[in-house]
XYZ file of C-alpha atoms in Angstrom:
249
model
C 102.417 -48.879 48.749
C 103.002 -45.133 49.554
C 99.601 -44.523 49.971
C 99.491 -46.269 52.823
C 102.338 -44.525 54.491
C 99.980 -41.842 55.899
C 100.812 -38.204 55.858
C 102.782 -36.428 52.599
C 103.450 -39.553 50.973
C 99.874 -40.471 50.384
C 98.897 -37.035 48.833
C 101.825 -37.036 46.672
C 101.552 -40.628 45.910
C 97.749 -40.325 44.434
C 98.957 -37.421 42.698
C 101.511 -39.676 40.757
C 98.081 -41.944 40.163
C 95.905 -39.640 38.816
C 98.813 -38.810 36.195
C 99.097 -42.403 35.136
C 95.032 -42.851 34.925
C 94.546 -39.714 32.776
C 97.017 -39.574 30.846
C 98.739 -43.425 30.596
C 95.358 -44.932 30.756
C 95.907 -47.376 33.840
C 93.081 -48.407 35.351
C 92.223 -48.074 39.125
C 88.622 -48.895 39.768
C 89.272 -47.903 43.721
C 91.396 -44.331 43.071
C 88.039 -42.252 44.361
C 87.855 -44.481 47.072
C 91.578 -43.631 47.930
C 91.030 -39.964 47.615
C 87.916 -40.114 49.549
C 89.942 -41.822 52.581
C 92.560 -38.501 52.407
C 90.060 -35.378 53.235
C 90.402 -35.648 56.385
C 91.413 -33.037 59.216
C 94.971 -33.447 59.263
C 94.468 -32.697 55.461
C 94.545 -29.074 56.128
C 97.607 -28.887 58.355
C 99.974 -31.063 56.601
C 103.024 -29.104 54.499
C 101.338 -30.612 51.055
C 98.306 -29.873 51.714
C 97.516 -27.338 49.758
C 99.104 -28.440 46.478
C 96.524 -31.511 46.776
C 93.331 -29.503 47.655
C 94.869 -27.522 44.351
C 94.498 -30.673 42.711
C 91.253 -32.147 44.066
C 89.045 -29.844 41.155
C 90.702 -31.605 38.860
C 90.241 -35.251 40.398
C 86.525 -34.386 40.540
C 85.789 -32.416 37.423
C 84.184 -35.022 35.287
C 80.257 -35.207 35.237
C 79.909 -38.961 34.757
C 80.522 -39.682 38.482
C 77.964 -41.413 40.260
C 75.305 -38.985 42.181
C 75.789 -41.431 45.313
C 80.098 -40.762 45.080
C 79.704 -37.271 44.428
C 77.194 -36.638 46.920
C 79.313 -38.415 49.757
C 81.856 -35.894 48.563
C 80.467 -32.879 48.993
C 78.685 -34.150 52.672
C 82.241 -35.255 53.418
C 83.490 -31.430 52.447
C 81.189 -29.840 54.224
C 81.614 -31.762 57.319
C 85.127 -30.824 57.566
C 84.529 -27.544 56.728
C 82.510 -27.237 60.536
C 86.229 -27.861 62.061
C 88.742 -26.805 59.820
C 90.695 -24.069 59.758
C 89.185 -20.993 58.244
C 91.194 -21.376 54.636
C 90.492 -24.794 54.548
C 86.692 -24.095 55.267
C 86.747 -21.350 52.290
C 88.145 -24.236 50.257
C 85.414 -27.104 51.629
C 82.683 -24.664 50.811
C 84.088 -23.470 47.289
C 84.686 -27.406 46.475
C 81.267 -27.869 47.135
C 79.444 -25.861 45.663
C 81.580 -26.003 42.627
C 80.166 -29.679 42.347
C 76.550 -28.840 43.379
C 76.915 -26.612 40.140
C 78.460 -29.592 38.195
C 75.877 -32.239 39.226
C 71.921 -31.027 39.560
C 70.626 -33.922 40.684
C 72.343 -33.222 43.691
C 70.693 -30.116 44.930
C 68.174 -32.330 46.914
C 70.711 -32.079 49.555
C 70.158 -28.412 49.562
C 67.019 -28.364 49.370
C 65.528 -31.428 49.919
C 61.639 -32.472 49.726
C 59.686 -34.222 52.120
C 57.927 -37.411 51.437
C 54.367 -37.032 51.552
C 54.517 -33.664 50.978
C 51.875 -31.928 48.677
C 54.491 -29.099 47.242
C 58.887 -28.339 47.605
C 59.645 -27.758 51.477
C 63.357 -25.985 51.907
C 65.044 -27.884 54.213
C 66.130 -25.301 56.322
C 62.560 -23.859 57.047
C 60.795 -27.063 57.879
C 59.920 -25.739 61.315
C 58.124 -22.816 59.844
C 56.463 -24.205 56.688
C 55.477 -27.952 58.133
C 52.465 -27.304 60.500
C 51.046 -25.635 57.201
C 51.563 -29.074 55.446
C 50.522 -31.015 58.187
C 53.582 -32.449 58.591
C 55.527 -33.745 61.754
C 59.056 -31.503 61.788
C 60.919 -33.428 63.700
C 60.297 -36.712 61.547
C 61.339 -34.954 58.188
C 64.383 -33.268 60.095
C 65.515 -36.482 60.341
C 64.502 -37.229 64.076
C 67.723 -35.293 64.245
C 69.770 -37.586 63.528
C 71.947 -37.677 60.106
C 71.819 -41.011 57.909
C 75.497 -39.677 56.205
C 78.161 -42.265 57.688
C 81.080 -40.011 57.921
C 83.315 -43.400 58.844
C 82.492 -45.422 56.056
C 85.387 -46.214 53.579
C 83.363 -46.453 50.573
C 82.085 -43.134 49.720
C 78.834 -44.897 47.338
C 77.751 -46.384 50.767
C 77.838 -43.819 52.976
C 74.431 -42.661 51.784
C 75.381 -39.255 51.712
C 72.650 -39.151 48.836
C 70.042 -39.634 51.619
C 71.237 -36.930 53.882
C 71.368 -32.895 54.286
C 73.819 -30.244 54.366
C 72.712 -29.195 57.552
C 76.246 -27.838 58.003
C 75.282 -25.163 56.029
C 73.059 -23.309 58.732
C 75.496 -24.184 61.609
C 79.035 -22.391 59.461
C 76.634 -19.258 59.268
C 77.664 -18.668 62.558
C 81.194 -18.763 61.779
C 83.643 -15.626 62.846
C 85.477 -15.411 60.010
C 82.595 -13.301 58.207
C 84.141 -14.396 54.145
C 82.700 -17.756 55.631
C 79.097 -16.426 56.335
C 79.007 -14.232 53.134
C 80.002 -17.200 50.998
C 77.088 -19.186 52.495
C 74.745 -16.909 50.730
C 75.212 -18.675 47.335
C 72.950 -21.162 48.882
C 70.450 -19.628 49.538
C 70.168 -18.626 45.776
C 70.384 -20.680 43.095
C 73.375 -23.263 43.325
C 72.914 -24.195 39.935
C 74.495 -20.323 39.045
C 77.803 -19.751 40.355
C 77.768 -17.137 43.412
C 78.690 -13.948 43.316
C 80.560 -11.886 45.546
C 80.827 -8.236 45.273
C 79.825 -8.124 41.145
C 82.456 -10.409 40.431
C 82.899 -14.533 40.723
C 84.443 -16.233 43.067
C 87.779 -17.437 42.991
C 88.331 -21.209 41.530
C 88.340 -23.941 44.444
C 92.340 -24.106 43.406
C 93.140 -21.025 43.905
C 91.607 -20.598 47.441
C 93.624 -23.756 48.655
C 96.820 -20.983 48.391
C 95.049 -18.449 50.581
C 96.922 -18.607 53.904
C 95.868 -17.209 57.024
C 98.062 -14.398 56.849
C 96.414 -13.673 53.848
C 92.503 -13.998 55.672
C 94.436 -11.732 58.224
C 95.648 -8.911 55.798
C 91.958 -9.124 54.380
C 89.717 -8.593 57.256
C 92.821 -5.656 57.876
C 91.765 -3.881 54.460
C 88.087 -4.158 55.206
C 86.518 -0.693 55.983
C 84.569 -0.907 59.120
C 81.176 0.788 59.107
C 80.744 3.579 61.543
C 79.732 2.566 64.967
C 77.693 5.149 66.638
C 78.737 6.060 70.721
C 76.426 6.879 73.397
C 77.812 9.819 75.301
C 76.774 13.016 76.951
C 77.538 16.124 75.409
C 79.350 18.205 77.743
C 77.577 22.341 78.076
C 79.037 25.131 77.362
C 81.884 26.117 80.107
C 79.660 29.507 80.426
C 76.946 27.918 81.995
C 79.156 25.301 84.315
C 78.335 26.101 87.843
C 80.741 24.342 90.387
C 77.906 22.205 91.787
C 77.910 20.825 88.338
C 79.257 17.393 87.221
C 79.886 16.811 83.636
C 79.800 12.755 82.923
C 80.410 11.350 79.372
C 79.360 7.861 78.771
């Protein structure tokens, strides 16, 4: 069909589907599976893009999907957000936490704990806190390797459920500095939604319209803080003698 056109006609064409599964009642057992297959790079840089990653809350707002298919989601989110552009990470990182918030049981990827462990162990400060539990860091890291299968089809198989968002520590390093104060909310409580400023975030639907002109006219607006100069204050011309050299730095 469409779908398997590639490009436009595949977001617009799962569009139409949703319609006729919600509100004509068809049934399509393998329509996550589809939408799964579609965030993808190029999703960010094709002209309908953004009127599907406006639609993607709503694809993924119920709270009977399976841990394992929402999990593989968010890992899947997450993992683009590392290369995409930097509205299309704002939107990766809104989208997941937004389901983080929506399904508990998945804050394990968050802050996952150790077996054998005698009490919780964040994942991110396993170097500091395993000697204390006697633990070997680089086995519970993983071995550094990550068990999410980014090329599997079949998002309840990709054993996302299994894995970390590591991702989270590397986009703290990102230049875009929204990005990096964003990442706080995980470092909180992902069960509350994050707050930025005294007020909430905007929905995951609205970001997909921010453009990077918009980004632009933000950082533009931002006040930046004072940065203090090292220089040499210059004497008073009385006191010059000609064998003096005045130098600012």
């Amino acid at each position: 069909g469409l779908y398997d056109e590639g490009g436009d006609l595949s977001l617009m064409s799962l569009r139409s589907l949703f319609v006729l599964i919600s509100e004509h009642g068809l049934d399509y057992p393998n329509f996550y599976i589809k939408l799964y297959g579609l965030i993808t790079p190029d999703l960010f840089i094709l002209p309908a893009g953004a009127r599907f990653m406006a639609l993607v809350p709503r694809f993924l707002k119920s709270k009977f999907l399976p841990s394992s298919m929402v999990a593989a989601f968010v890992k899947r989110l997450m993992r683009r957000a590392v290369t995409a552009p930097p509205q299309g990470c704002l939107w990766c990182i809104h989208m997941s936490l937004s389901l983080l918030q929506a399904h508990p049981s998945l804050h394990v990827l968050v802050h996952r704990v150790p077996q054998n462990a005698s009490s919780n162990v964040n994942f991110f400060e396993l170097d500091e806190n395993a000697h204390s539990e006697g633990l070997d860091a680089s086995h519970l890291v993983f071995k550094g390797e990550d068990v999410f299968n980014d090329e599997e089809a079949d998002p309840q198989k990709s054993r996302a459920i299994e894995s970390s968002l590591w991702e989270i520590e590397a986009l703290k390093k990102h230049y875009l500095p929204a990005v990096s104060k964003l990442l706080d909310a995980f470092a909180k409580d992902v069960r509350k939604p994050p707050q930025i400023r005294g007020a909430a975030p905007p929905d995951a639907a609205d970001v997909a319209e921010i453009t990077t002109l918009d980004l632009v006219q933000s950082e533009l607006k931002r006040k930046a803080r004072e940065t203090p100069l090292a220089y040499c204050a210059p004497p008073p011309a009385a006191k010059l003698r000609k064998t003096d050299a005045v130098v600012w730095f």
